[in-house]
Short mmCIF file of C-alpha atoms in Angstrom, two decimals:
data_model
loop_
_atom_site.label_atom_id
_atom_site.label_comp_id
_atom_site.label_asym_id
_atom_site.label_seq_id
_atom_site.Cartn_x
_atom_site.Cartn_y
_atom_site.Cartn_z
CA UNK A 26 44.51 214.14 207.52
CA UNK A 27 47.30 216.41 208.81
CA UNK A 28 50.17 217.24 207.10
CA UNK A 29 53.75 217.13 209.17
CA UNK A 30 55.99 220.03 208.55
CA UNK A 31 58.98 218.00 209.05
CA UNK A 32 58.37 216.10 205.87
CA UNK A 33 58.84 219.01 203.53
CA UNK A 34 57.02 220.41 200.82
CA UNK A 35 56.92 218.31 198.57
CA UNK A 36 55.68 215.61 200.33
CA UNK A 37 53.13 217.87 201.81
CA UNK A 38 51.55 218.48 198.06
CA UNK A 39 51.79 214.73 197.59
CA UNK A 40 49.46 214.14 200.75
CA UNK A 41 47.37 216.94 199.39
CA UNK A 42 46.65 215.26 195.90
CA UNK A 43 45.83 212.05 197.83
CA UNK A 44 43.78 213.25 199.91
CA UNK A 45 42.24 215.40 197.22
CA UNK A 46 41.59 212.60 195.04
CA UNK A 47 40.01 210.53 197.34
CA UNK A 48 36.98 212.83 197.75
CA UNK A 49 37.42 213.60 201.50
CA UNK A 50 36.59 217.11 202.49
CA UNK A 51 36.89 218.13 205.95
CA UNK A 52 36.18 221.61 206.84
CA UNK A 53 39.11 223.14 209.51
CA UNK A 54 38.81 226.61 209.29
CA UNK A 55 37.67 230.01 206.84
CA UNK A 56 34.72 232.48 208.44
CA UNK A 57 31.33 233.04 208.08
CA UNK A 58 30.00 236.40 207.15
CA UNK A 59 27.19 237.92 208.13
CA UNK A 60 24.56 241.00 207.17
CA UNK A 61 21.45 241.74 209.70
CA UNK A 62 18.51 243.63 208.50
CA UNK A 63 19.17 245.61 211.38
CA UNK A 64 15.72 248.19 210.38
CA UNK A 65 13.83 245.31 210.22
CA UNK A 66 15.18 243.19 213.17
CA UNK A 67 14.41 247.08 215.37
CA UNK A 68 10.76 247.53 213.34
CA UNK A 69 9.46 243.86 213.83
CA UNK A 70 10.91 242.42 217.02
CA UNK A 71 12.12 245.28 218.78
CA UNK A 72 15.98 244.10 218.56
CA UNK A 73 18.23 247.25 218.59
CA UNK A 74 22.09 246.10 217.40
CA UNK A 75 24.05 247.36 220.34
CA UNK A 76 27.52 245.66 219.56
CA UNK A 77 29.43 242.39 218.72
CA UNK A 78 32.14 240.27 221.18
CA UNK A 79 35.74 241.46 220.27
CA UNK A 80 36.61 238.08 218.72
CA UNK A 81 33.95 239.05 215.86
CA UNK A 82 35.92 239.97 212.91
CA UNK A 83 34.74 243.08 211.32
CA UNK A 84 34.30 244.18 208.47
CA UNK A 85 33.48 240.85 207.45
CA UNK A 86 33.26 239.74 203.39
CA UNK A 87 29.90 241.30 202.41
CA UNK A 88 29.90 244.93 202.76
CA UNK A 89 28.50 246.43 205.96
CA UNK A 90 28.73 243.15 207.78
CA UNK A 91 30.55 241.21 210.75
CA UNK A 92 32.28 237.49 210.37
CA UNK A 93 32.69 234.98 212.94
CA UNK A 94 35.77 232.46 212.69
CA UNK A 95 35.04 229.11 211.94
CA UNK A 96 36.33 226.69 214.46
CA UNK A 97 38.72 224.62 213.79
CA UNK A 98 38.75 220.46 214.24
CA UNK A 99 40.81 220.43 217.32
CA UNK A 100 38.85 222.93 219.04
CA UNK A 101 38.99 222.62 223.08
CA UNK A 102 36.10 223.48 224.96
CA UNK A 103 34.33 225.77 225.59
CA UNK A 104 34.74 225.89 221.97
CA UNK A 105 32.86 223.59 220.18
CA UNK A 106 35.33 222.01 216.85
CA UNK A 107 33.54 221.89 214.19
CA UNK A 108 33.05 218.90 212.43
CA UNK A 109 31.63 219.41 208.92
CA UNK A 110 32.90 217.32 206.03
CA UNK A 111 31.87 216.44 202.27
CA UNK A 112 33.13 214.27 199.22
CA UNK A 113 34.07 217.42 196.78
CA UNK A 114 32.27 215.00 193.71
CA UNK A 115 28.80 214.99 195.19
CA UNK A 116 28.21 217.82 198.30
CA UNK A 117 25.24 217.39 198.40
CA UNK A 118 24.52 213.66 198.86
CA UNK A 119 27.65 213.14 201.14
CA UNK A 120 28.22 216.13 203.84
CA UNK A 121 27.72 215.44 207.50
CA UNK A 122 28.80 217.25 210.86
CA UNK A 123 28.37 220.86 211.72
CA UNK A 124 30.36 224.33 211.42
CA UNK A 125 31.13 225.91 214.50
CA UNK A 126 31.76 229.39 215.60
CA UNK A 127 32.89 231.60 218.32
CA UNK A 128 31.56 234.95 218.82
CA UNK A 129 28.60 237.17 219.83
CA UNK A 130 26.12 239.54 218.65
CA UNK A 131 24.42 241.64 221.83
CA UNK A 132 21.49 243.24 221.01
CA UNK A 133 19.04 246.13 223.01
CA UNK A 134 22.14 247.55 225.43
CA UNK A 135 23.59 244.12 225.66
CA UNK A 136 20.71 242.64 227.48
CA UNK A 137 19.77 239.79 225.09
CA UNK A 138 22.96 238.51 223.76
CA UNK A 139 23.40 235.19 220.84
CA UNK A 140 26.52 233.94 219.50
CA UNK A 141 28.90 230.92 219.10
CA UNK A 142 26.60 229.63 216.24
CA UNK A 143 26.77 226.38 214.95
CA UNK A 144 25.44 225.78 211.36
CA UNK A 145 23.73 222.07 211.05
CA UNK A 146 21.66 220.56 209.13
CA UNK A 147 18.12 218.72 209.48
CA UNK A 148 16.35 217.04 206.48
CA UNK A 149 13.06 217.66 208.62
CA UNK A 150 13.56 221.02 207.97
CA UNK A 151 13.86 221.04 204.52
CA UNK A 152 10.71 222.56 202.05
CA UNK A 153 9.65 225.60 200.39
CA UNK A 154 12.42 227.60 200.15
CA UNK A 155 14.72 226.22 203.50
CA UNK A 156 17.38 224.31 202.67
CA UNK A 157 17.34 222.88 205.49
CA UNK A 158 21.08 224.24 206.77
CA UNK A 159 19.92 226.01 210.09
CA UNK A 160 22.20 228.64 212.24
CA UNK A 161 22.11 228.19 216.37
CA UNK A 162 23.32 230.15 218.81
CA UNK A 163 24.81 227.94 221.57
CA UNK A 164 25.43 231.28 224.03
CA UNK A 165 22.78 233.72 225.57
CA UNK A 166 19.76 232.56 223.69
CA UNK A 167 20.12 229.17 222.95
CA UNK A 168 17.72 228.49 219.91
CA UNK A 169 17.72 227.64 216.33
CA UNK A 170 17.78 231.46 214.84
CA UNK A 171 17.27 231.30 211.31
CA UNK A 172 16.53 228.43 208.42
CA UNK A 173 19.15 228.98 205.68
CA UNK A 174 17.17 229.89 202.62
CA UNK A 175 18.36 227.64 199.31
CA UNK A 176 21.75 228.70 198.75
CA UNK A 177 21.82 231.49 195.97
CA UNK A 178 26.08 230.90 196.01
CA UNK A 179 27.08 227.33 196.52
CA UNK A 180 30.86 226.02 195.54
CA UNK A 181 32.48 222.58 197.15
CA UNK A 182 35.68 221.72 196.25
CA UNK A 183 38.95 220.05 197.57
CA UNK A 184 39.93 223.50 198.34
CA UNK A 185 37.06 226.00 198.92
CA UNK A 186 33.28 226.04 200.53
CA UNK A 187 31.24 228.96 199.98
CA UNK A 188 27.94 229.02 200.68
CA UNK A 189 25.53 232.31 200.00
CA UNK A 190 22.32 232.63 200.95
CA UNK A 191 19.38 234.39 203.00
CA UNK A 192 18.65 234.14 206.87
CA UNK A 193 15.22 233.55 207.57
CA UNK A 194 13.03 233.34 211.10
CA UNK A 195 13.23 230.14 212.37
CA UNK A 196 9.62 229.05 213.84
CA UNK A 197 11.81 228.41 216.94
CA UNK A 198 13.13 232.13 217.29
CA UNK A 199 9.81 233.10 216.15
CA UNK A 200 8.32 231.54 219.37
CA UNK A 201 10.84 233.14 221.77
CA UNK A 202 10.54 237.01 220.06
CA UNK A 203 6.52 236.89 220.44
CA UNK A 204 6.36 235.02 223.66
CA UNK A 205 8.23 237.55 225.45
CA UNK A 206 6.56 240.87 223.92
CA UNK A 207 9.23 241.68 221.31
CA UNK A 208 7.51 240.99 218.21
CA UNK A 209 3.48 241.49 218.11
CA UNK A 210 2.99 239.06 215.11
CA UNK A 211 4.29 235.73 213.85
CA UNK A 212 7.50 236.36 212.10
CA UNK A 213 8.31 232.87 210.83
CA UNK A 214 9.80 232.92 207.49
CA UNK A 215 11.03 236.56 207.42
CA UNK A 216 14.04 237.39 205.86
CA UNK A 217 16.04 239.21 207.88
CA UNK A 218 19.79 239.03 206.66
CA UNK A 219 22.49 237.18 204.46
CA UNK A 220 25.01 234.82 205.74
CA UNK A 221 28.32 234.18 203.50
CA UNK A 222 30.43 230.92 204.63
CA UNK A 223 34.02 230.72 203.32
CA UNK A 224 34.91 227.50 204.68
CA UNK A 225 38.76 226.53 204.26
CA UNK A 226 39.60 222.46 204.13
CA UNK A 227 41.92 221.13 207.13
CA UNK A 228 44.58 219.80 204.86
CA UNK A 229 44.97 223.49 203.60
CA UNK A 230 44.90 225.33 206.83
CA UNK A 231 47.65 222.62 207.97
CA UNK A 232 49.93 223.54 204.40
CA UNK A 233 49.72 227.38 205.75
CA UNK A 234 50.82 226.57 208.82
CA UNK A 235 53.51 224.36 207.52
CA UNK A 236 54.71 227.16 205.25
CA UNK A 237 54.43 229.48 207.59
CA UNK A 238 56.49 227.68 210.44
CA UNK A 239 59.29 226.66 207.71
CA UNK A 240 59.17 230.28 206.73
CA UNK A 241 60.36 231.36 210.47
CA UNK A 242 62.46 228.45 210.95
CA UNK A 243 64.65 230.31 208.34
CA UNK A 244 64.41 233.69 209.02
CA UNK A 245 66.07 231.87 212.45
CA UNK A 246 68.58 230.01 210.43
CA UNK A 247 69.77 233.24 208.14
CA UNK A 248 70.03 235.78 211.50
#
């Protein structure tokens, strides 16, 4: 649900508290933050960092790391909008959809390049310690990455997602780094980094822009 400027404030918070109320979360916006094990990526499957797209945001929200914007609903393509949603009184029996991102991570003098990940989710992935959340790169590589370990940070409300947790080999990327001579054992499982999603609900993205558009309209008006 969007909320129109013209309306005002205080019918925006109105549509807010409905909206909150009824349980619908829909996910429009925030950044996802991400730390490599950049030793261990170079030591076990010969991937030497070599630099990041210039949409990357850096430094991100863990120290030492990199974020990548989370797309919002209305995204146009090539950008894929993400689509993730939840009901804030029971996450984890009630979200759907995926979070998209733009942005890329190059790797070995920019030769083997993945970005523009979507994070999904696949019950047939869940067990041990997956969670079954999984991160994709849609650009250069196109392969599931990493399974998301259980979440060691996990908070869903009407107004916030975060979601904490480790980055581990997917069997998929596993494949791809020891088929082509990078990696000289099996390396499913291996945890190579932590991934930090701040996701921001639509209807509050919307109230920002609101504010911030009444804001200018008058600084306009006073000059």
């Amino acid at each position: 649900m969007k909320v129109l400027c013209g309306l005002g404030m205080g019918l925006a918070l109105s549509l807010m508290a409905v909206d909150a109320s009824a349980g619908a979360v829909e996910i429009g916006g925030g950044q996802t933050s991400v730390l490599l094990d950049t030793d261990t990526l170079s030591a076990a499957a010969s991937l030497d960092l070599s630099g990041v797209s210039s949409d990357v945001i850096a430094p991100g929200t863990i120290p030492g790391s990199v974020a990548f914007g989370i797309n919002p609903r209305d995204a146009m393509a090539p950008a894929l909008p993400t689509t993730f949603a939840y009901d804030d009184t029971d996450f984890l029996g009630t979200f759907s959809g995926a979070i998209e991102h733009t942005g890329s991570v190059f790797f070995n003098n920019d030769t083997v390049e993945v970005g523009n990940f979507t994070i999904g989710f696949d019950a047939g992935r869940v067990g041990g310690d997956n969670s079954g959340f999984f991160v994709e790169s849609t650009t250069g590589i196109a392969a599931i990455l990493f399974d998301v370990e259980n979440p060691s940070q996990l908070e869903a409300t009407d107004s916030n997602l975060t979601i904490g947790a480790n980055l581990l080999v997917s069997p998929e990327f596993a494949t791809f780094l020891f088929d082509n001579g990078l990696a000289s054992a099996d390396l499913t499982g291996a945890d190579v980094g932590d991934a930090l999603v701040e996701g921001v609900p639509e209807p509050a993205t919307a109230l920002i822009l609101c504010v911030g558009g009444m804001a200018a309209l008058r600084r306009r008006r006073a000059s």
